[in-house]
Amino acid sequence: MLNNIGLPGLLLIAVVVLVLFGRGKISSLMGEVGKGITSFKKGINEGEEDIKNASDDTAELSDDAAAVTEIKTDKDKV
């Protein structure tokens, strides 16, 4: 259905939206959309950092567990 719109159809839709809502309303709406996209990207980056930190913590814990196991086996030998 949307395959037949083309450039003239999109321009007509843009003009109709501009006439209905006005330049100021569309400008403020696009500003809000930009803020939403920015906060979404920030959330994605924070989530990736949390995942990386969690995997680093897990690696440290497994290293600590290996050290504890090594200490226990050393005590068993004595």
PDB file of N, CA and C in Angstrom:
ATOM      1  N   MET A   1       0.819  -1.190   0.000  1.00  0.00           N
ATOM      2  CA  MET A   1       0.000   0.000   0.000  1.00  0.00           C
ATOM      3  C   MET A   1       0.863   1.253   0.000  1.00  0.00           C
ATOM      4  N   LEU A   2       1.926   1.268   0.804  1.00  0.00           N
ATOM      5  CA  LEU A   2       2.770   2.447   0.889  1.00  0.00           C
ATOM      6  C   LEU A   2       3.814   2.502  -0.217  1.00  0.00           C
ATOM      7  N   ASN A   3       3.881   1.498  -1.054  1.00  0.00           N
ATOM      8  CA  ASN A   3       4.876   1.467  -2.118  1.00  0.00           C
ATOM      9  C   ASN A   3       4.573   2.470  -3.216  1.00  0.00           C
ATOM     10  N   ASN A   4       3.340   2.941  -3.330  1.00  0.00           N
ATOM     11  CA  ASN A   4       2.935   3.803  -4.439  1.00  0.00           C
ATOM     12  C   ASN A   4       2.909   5.282  -4.066  1.00  0.00           C
ATOM     13  N   ILE A   5       3.413   5.675  -2.888  1.00  0.00           N
ATOM     14  CA  ILE A   5       3.312   7.078  -2.474  1.00  0.00           C
ATOM     15  C   ILE A   5       4.254   7.950  -3.291  1.00  0.00           C
ATOM     16  N   GLY A   6       5.521   7.692  -3.293  1.00  0.00           N
ATOM     17  CA  GLY A   6       6.480   8.464  -4.063  1.00  0.00           C
ATOM     18  C   GLY A   6       6.765   9.823  -3.460  1.00  0.00           C
ATOM     19  N   LEU A   7       7.654  10.572  -4.113  1.00  0.00           N
ATOM     20  CA  LEU A   7       8.075  11.883  -3.632  1.00  0.00           C
ATOM     21  C   LEU A   7       6.951  12.921  -3.671  1.00  0.00           C
ATOM     22  N   PRO A   8       6.175  13.017  -4.760  1.00  0.00           N
ATOM     23  CA  PRO A   8       5.089  14.020  -4.758  1.00  0.00           C
ATOM     24  C   PRO A   8       4.058  13.775  -3.654  1.00  0.00           C
ATOM     25  N   GLY A   9       3.761  12.537  -3.374  1.00  0.00           N
ATOM     26  CA  GLY A   9       2.815  12.209  -2.313  1.00  0.00           C
ATOM     27  C   GLY A   9       3.344  12.593  -0.945  1.00  0.00           C
ATOM     28  N   LEU A  10       4.635  12.327  -0.700  1.00  0.00           N
ATOM     29  CA  LEU A  10       5.251  12.707   0.567  1.00  0.00           C
ATOM     30  C   LEU A  10       5.275  14.223   0.748  1.00  0.00           C
ATOM     31  N   LEU A  11       5.571  14.952  -0.329  1.00  0.00           N
ATOM     32  CA  LEU A  11       5.560  16.411  -0.256  1.00  0.00           C
ATOM     33  C   LEU A  11       4.164  16.939   0.045  1.00  0.00           C
ATOM     34  N   LEU A  12       3.158  16.366  -0.555  1.00  0.00           N
ATOM     35  CA  LEU A  12       1.777  16.772  -0.296  1.00  0.00           C
ATOM     36  C   LEU A  12       1.400  16.513   1.159  1.00  0.00           C
ATOM     37  N   ILE A  13       1.783  15.382   1.685  1.00  0.00           N
ATOM     38  CA  ILE A  13       1.506  15.055   3.093  1.00  0.00           C
ATOM     39  C   ILE A  13       2.224  16.047   4.005  1.00  0.00           C
ATOM     40  N   ALA A  14       3.482  16.377   3.684  1.00  0.00           N
ATOM     41  CA  ALA A  14       4.241  17.323   4.501  1.00  0.00           C
ATOM     42  C   ALA A  14       3.594  18.701   4.505  1.00  0.00           C
ATOM     43  N   VAL A  15       3.110  19.150   3.353  1.00  0.00           N
ATOM     44  CA  VAL A  15       2.453  20.459   3.266  1.00  0.00           C
ATOM     45  C   VAL A  15       1.156  20.459   4.069  1.00  0.00           C
ATOM     46  N   VAL A  16       0.382  19.404   3.974  1.00  0.00           N
ATOM     47  CA  VAL A  16      -0.881  19.321   4.713  1.00  0.00           C
ATOM     48  C   VAL A  16      -0.618  19.331   6.217  1.00  0.00           C
ATOM     49  N   VAL A  17       0.371  18.593   6.674  1.00  0.00           N
ATOM     50  CA  VAL A  17       0.712  18.563   8.101  1.00  0.00           C
ATOM     51  C   VAL A  17       1.169  19.945   8.556  1.00  0.00           C
ATOM     52  N   LEU A  18       1.979  20.608   7.742  1.00  0.00           N
ATOM     53  CA  LEU A  18       2.461  21.948   8.084  1.00  0.00           C
ATOM     54  C   LEU A  18       1.307  22.940   8.192  1.00  0.00           C
ATOM     55  N   VAL A  19       0.351  22.856   7.290  1.00  0.00           N
ATOM     56  CA  VAL A  19      -0.806  23.761   7.328  1.00  0.00           C
ATOM     57  C   VAL A  19      -1.678  23.464   8.548  1.00  0.00           C
ATOM     58  N   LEU A  20      -1.893  22.201   8.850  1.00  0.00           N
ATOM     59  CA  LEU A  20      -2.775  21.834   9.964  1.00  0.00           C
ATOM     60  C   LEU A  20      -2.176  22.211  11.323  1.00  0.00           C
ATOM     61  N   PHE A  21      -0.896  21.925  11.525  1.00  0.00           N
ATOM     62  CA  PHE A  21      -0.304  22.093  12.850  1.00  0.00           C
ATOM     63  C   PHE A  21       0.492  23.378  13.017  1.00  0.00           C
ATOM     64  N   GLY A  22       0.976  23.949  11.966  1.00  0.00           N
ATOM     65  CA  GLY A  22       1.769  25.163  12.061  1.00  0.00           C
ATOM     66  C   GLY A  22       3.236  24.866  12.304  1.00  0.00           C
ATOM     67  N   ARG A  23       4.067  25.845  11.956  1.00  0.00           N
ATOM     68  CA  ARG A  23       5.511  25.656  12.030  1.00  0.00           C
ATOM     69  C   ARG A  23       5.995  25.505  13.472  1.00  0.00           C
ATOM     70  N   GLY A  24       5.454  26.278  14.389  1.00  0.00           N
ATOM     71  CA  GLY A  24       5.903  26.236  15.789  1.00  0.00           C
ATOM     72  C   GLY A  24       5.616  24.901  16.455  1.00  0.00           C
ATOM     73  N   LYS A  25       4.436  24.370  16.207  1.00  0.00           N
ATOM     74  CA  LYS A  25       4.059  23.086  16.830  1.00  0.00           C
ATOM     75  C   LYS A  25       4.928  21.949  16.291  1.00  0.00           C
ATOM     76  N   ILE A  26       5.181  21.954  14.994  1.00  0.00           N
ATOM     77  CA  ILE A  26       6.009  20.904  14.400  1.00  0.00           C
ATOM     78  C   ILE A  26       7.450  21.029  14.899  1.00  0.00           C
ATOM     79  N   SER A  27       7.937  22.266  15.026  1.00  0.00           N
ATOM     80  CA  SER A  27       9.299  22.487  15.520  1.00  0.00           C
ATOM     81  C   SER A  27       9.458  21.948  16.937  1.00  0.00           C
ATOM     82  N   SER A  28       8.496  22.245  17.805  1.00  0.00           N
ATOM     83  CA  SER A  28       8.590  21.747  19.185  1.00  0.00           C
ATOM     84  C   SER A  28       8.445  20.222  19.233  1.00  0.00           C
ATOM     85  N   LEU A  29       7.618  19.682  18.363  1.00  0.00           N
ATOM     86  CA  LEU A  29       7.450  18.228  18.306  1.00  0.00           C
ATOM     87  C   LEU A  29       8.741  17.543  17.881  1.00  0.00           C
ATOM     88  N   MET A  30       9.420  18.098  16.879  1.00  0.00           N
ATOM     89  CA  MET A  30      10.680  17.512  16.419  1.00  0.00           C
ATOM     90  C   MET A  30      11.759  17.641  17.496  1.00  0.00           C
ATOM     91  N   GLY A  31      11.727  18.731  18.270  1.00  0.00           N
ATOM     92  CA  GLY A  31      12.666  18.870  19.385  1.00  0.00           C
ATOM     93  C   GLY A  31      12.458  17.780  20.419  1.00  0.00           C
ATOM     94  N   GLU A  32      11.205  17.474  20.719  1.00  0.00           N
ATOM     95  CA  GLU A  32      10.897  16.408  21.678  1.00  0.00           C
ATOM     96  C   GLU A  32      11.319  15.041  21.136  1.00  0.00           C
ATOM     97  N   VAL A  33      11.132  14.836  19.844  1.00  0.00           N
ATOM     98  CA  VAL A  33      11.562  13.571  19.236  1.00  0.00           C
ATOM     99  C   VAL A  33      13.082  13.437  19.334  1.00  0.00           C
ATOM    100  N   GLY A  34      13.798  14.533  19.093  1.00  0.00           N
ATOM    101  CA  GLY A  34      15.262  14.512  19.203  1.00  0.00           C
ATOM    102  C   GLY A  34      15.719  14.196  20.614  1.00  0.00           C
ATOM    103  N   LYS A  35      15.048  14.790  21.615  1.00  0.00           N
ATOM    104  CA  LYS A  35      15.396  14.506  23.012  1.00  0.00           C
ATOM    105  C   LYS A  35      15.125  13.039  23.341  1.00  0.00           C
ATOM    106  N   GLY A  36      14.046  12.506  22.813  1.00  0.00           N
ATOM    107  CA  GLY A  36      13.724  11.099  23.051  1.00  0.00           C
ATOM    108  C   GLY A  36      14.760  10.168  22.457  1.00  0.00           C
ATOM    109  N   ILE A  37      15.203  10.477  21.242  1.00  0.00           N
ATOM    110  CA  ILE A  37      16.223   9.653  20.597  1.00  0.00           C
ATOM    111  C   ILE A  37      17.531   9.723  21.376  1.00  0.00           C
ATOM    112  N   THR A  38      17.886  10.932  21.839  1.00  0.00           N
ATOM    113  CA  THR A  38      19.118  11.103  22.607  1.00  0.00           C
ATOM    114  C   THR A  38      19.077  10.301  23.904  1.00  0.00           C
ATOM    115  N   SER A  39      17.957  10.373  24.616  1.00  0.00           N
ATOM    116  CA  SER A  39      17.863   9.621  25.872  1.00  0.00           C
ATOM    117  C   SER A  39      17.836   8.113  25.616  1.00  0.00           C
ATOM    118  N   PHE A  40      17.264   7.698  24.501  1.00  0.00           N
ATOM    119  CA  PHE A  40      17.260   6.272  24.146  1.00  0.00           C
ATOM    120  C   PHE A  40      18.682   5.786  23.907  1.00  0.00           C
ATOM    121  N   LYS A  41      19.467   6.554  23.137  1.00  0.00           N
ATOM    122  CA  LYS A  41      20.857   6.174  22.879  1.00  0.00           C
ATOM    123  C   LYS A  41      21.669   6.146  24.170  1.00  0.00           C
ATOM    124  N   LYS A  42      21.408   7.112  25.058  1.00  0.00           N
ATOM    125  CA  LYS A  42      22.117   7.152  26.340  1.00  0.00           C
ATOM    126  C   LYS A  42      21.783   5.914  27.165  1.00  0.00           C
ATOM    127  N   GLY A  43      20.518   5.516  27.169  1.00  0.00           N
ATOM    128  CA  GLY A  43      20.112   4.315  27.895  1.00  0.00           C
ATOM    129  C   GLY A  43      20.752   3.063  27.333  1.00  0.00           C
ATOM    130  N   ILE A  44      20.850   2.985  26.006  1.00  0.00           N
ATOM    131  CA  ILE A  44      21.498   1.836  25.359  1.00  0.00           C
ATOM    132  C   ILE A  44      22.966   1.764  25.793  1.00  0.00           C
ATOM    133  N   ASN A  45      23.656   2.909  25.761  1.00  0.00           N
ATOM    134  CA  ASN A  45      25.076   2.922  26.140  1.00  0.00           C
ATOM    135  C   ASN A  45      25.263   2.550  27.608  1.00  0.00           C
ATOM    136  N   GLU A  46      24.391   3.046  28.486  1.00  0.00           N
ATOM    137  CA  GLU A  46      24.487   2.693  29.909  1.00  0.00           C
ATOM    138  C   GLU A  46      24.238   1.206  30.113  1.00  0.00           C
ATOM    139  N   GLY A  47      23.301   0.643  29.384  1.00  0.00           N
ATOM    140  CA  GLY A  47      23.029  -0.792  29.484  1.00  0.00           C
ATOM    141  C   GLY A  47      24.220  -1.625  29.044  1.00  0.00           C
ATOM    142  N   GLU A  48      24.871  -1.198  27.958  1.00  0.00           N
ATOM    143  CA  GLU A  48      26.055  -1.916  27.495  1.00  0.00           C
ATOM    144  C   GLU A  48      27.180  -1.841  28.526  1.00  0.00           C
ATOM    145  N   GLU A  49      27.333  -0.661  29.164  1.00  0.00           N
ATOM    146  CA  GLU A  49      28.358  -0.518  30.198  1.00  0.00           C
ATOM    147  C   GLU A  49      28.051  -1.406  31.394  1.00  0.00           C
ATOM    148  N   ASP A  50      26.779  -1.495  31.782  1.00  0.00           N
ATOM    149  CA  ASP A  50      26.395  -2.357  32.896  1.00  0.00           C
ATOM    150  C   ASP A  50      26.699  -3.816  32.595  1.00  0.00           C
ATOM    151  N   ILE A  51      26.416  -4.231  31.375  1.00  0.00           N
ATOM    152  CA  ILE A  51      26.687  -5.620  30.980  1.00  0.00           C
ATOM    153  C   ILE A  51      28.189  -5.884  31.006  1.00  0.00           C
ATOM    154  N   LYS A  52      28.969  -4.921  30.508  1.00  0.00           N
ATOM    155  CA  LYS A  52      30.426  -5.092  30.505  1.00  0.00           C
ATOM    156  C   LYS A  52      30.958  -5.156  31.931  1.00  0.00           C
ATOM    157  N   ASN A  53      30.468  -4.275  32.802  1.00  0.00           N
ATOM    158  CA  ASN A  53      30.918  -4.284  34.197  1.00  0.00           C
ATOM    159  C   ASN A  53      30.529  -5.578  34.896  1.00  0.00           C
ATOM    160  N   ALA A  54      29.346  -6.087  34.598  1.00  0.00           N
ATOM    161  CA  ALA A  54      28.902  -7.341  35.209  1.00  0.00           C
ATOM    162  C   ALA A  54      29.780  -8.495  34.752  1.00  0.00           C
ATOM    163  N   SER A  55      30.153  -8.511  33.474  1.00  0.00           N
ATOM    164  CA  SER A  55      31.019  -9.598  32.995  1.00  0.00           C
ATOM    165  C   SER A  55      32.414  -9.473  33.587  1.00  0.00           C
ATOM    166  N   ASP A  56      32.898  -8.233  33.794  1.00  0.00           N
ATOM    167  CA  ASP A  56      34.201  -8.049  34.439  1.00  0.00           C
ATOM    168  C   ASP A  56      34.160  -8.525  35.885  1.00  0.00           C
ATOM    169  N   ASP A  57      33.060  -8.213  36.585  1.00  0.00           N
ATOM    170  CA  ASP A  57      32.909  -8.659  37.973  1.00  0.00           C
ATOM    171  C   ASP A  57      32.866 -10.178  38.056  1.00  0.00           C
ATOM    172  N   THR A  58      32.191 -10.808  37.105  1.00  0.00           N
ATOM    173  CA  THR A  58      32.100 -12.269  37.079  1.00  0.00           C
ATOM    174  C   THR A  58      33.484 -12.873  36.850  1.00  0.00           C
ATOM    175  N   ALA A  59      34.263 -12.258  35.975  1.00  0.00           N
ATOM    176  CA  ALA A  59      35.617 -12.762  35.718  1.00  0.00           C
ATOM    177  C   ALA A  59      36.478 -12.634  36.974  1.00  0.00           C
ATOM    178  N   GLU A  60      36.335 -11.514  37.697  1.00  0.00           N
ATOM    179  CA  GLU A  60      37.096 -11.335  38.929  1.00  0.00           C
ATOM    180  C   GLU A  60      36.695 -12.365  39.973  1.00  0.00           C
ATOM    181  N   LEU A  61      35.400 -12.656  40.066  1.00  0.00           N
ATOM    182  CA  LEU A  61      34.938 -13.641  41.032  1.00  0.00           C
ATOM    183  C   LEU A  61      35.468 -15.025  40.706  1.00  0.00           C
ATOM    184  N   SER A  62      35.493 -15.370  39.428  1.00  0.00           N
ATOM    185  CA  SER A  62      36.006 -16.694  39.075  1.00  0.00           C
ATOM    186  C   SER A  62      37.507 -16.775  39.334  1.00  0.00           C
ATOM    187  N   ASP A  63      38.236 -15.656  39.147  1.00  0.00           N
ATOM    188  CA  ASP A  63      39.661 -15.642  39.483  1.00  0.00           C
ATOM    189  C   ASP A  63      39.861 -15.824  40.984  1.00  0.00           C
ATOM    190  N   ASP A  64      39.026 -15.162  41.794  1.00  0.00           N
ATOM    191  CA  ASP A  64      39.106 -15.298  43.246  1.00  0.00           C
ATOM    192  C   ASP A  64      38.787 -16.727  43.667  1.00  0.00           C
ATOM    193  N   ALA A  65      37.806 -17.339  43.025  1.00  0.00           N
ATOM    194  CA  ALA A  65      37.434 -18.714  43.359  1.00  0.00           C
ATOM    195  C   ALA A  65      38.578 -19.667  43.018  1.00  0.00           C
ATOM    196  N   ALA A  66      39.259 -19.411  41.917  1.00  0.00           N
ATOM    197  CA  ALA A  66      40.391 -20.259  41.544  1.00  0.00           C
ATOM    198  C   ALA A  66      41.519 -20.103  42.562  1.00  0.00           C
ATOM    199  N   ALA A  67      41.735 -18.884  43.050  1.00  0.00           N
ATOM    200  CA  ALA A  67      42.788 -18.657  44.045  1.00  0.00           C
ATOM    201  C   ALA A  67      42.448 -19.357  45.356  1.00  0.00           C
ATOM    202  N   VAL A  68      41.180 -19.308  45.766  1.00  0.00           N
ATOM    203  CA  VAL A  68      40.763 -19.976  47.000  1.00  0.00           C
ATOM    204  C   VAL A  68      40.938 -21.477  46.857  1.00  0.00           C
ATOM    205  N   THR A  69      40.586 -22.034  45.717  1.00  0.00           N
ATOM    206  CA  THR A  69      40.744 -23.467  45.478  1.00  0.00           C
ATOM    207  C   THR A  69      42.222 -23.846  45.534  1.00  0.00           C
ATOM    208  N   GLU A  70      43.079 -23.004  44.973  1.00  0.00           N
ATOM    209  CA  GLU A  70      44.513 -23.280  44.991  1.00  0.00           C
ATOM    210  C   GLU A  70      45.042 -23.249  46.416  1.00  0.00           C
ATOM    211  N   ILE A  71      44.591 -22.329  47.227  1.00  0.00           N
ATOM    212  CA  ILE A  71      45.029 -22.253  48.631  1.00  0.00           C
ATOM    213  C   ILE A  71      44.580 -23.506  49.377  1.00  0.00           C
ATOM    214  N   LYS A  72      43.351 -23.953  49.148  1.00  0.00           N
ATOM    215  CA  LYS A  72      42.839 -25.146  49.833  1.00  0.00           C
ATOM    216  C   LYS A  72      43.655 -26.379  49.439  1.00  0.00           C
ATOM    217  N   THR A  73      44.024 -26.501  48.177  1.00  0.00           N
ATOM    218  CA  THR A  73      44.784 -27.673  47.758  1.00  0.00           C
ATOM    219  C   THR A  73      46.197 -27.615  48.325  1.00  0.00           C
ATOM    220  N   ASP A  74      46.741 -26.419  48.486  1.00  0.00           N
ATOM    221  CA  ASP A  74      48.062 -26.290  49.107  1.00  0.00           C
ATOM    222  C   ASP A  74      48.020 -26.737  50.566  1.00  0.00           C
ATOM    223  N   LYS A  75      46.948 -26.403  51.272  1.00  0.00           N
ATOM    224  CA  LYS A  75      46.817 -26.813  52.672  1.00  0.00           C
ATOM    225  C   LYS A  75      46.665 -28.318  52.781  1.00  0.00           C
ATOM    226  N   ASP A  76      45.979 -28.924  51.816  1.00  0.00           N
ATOM    227  CA  ASP A  76      45.779 -30.377  51.844  1.00  0.00           C
ATOM    228  C   ASP A  76      47.108 -31.119  51.667  1.00  0.00           C
ATOM    229  N   LYS A  77      48.023 -30.525  50.922  1.00  0.00           N
ATOM    230  CA  LYS A  77      49.314 -31.159  50.678  1.00  0.00           C
ATOM    231  C   LYS A  77      50.197 -31.171  51.915  1.00  0.00           C
ATOM    232  N   VAL A  78      50.013 -30.196  52.789  1.00  0.00           N
ATOM    233  CA  VAL A  78      50.868 -30.089  53.968  1.00  0.00           C
ATOM    234  C   VAL A  78      50.504 -31.059  55.006  1.00  0.00           C
TER     235      VAL A  78
END
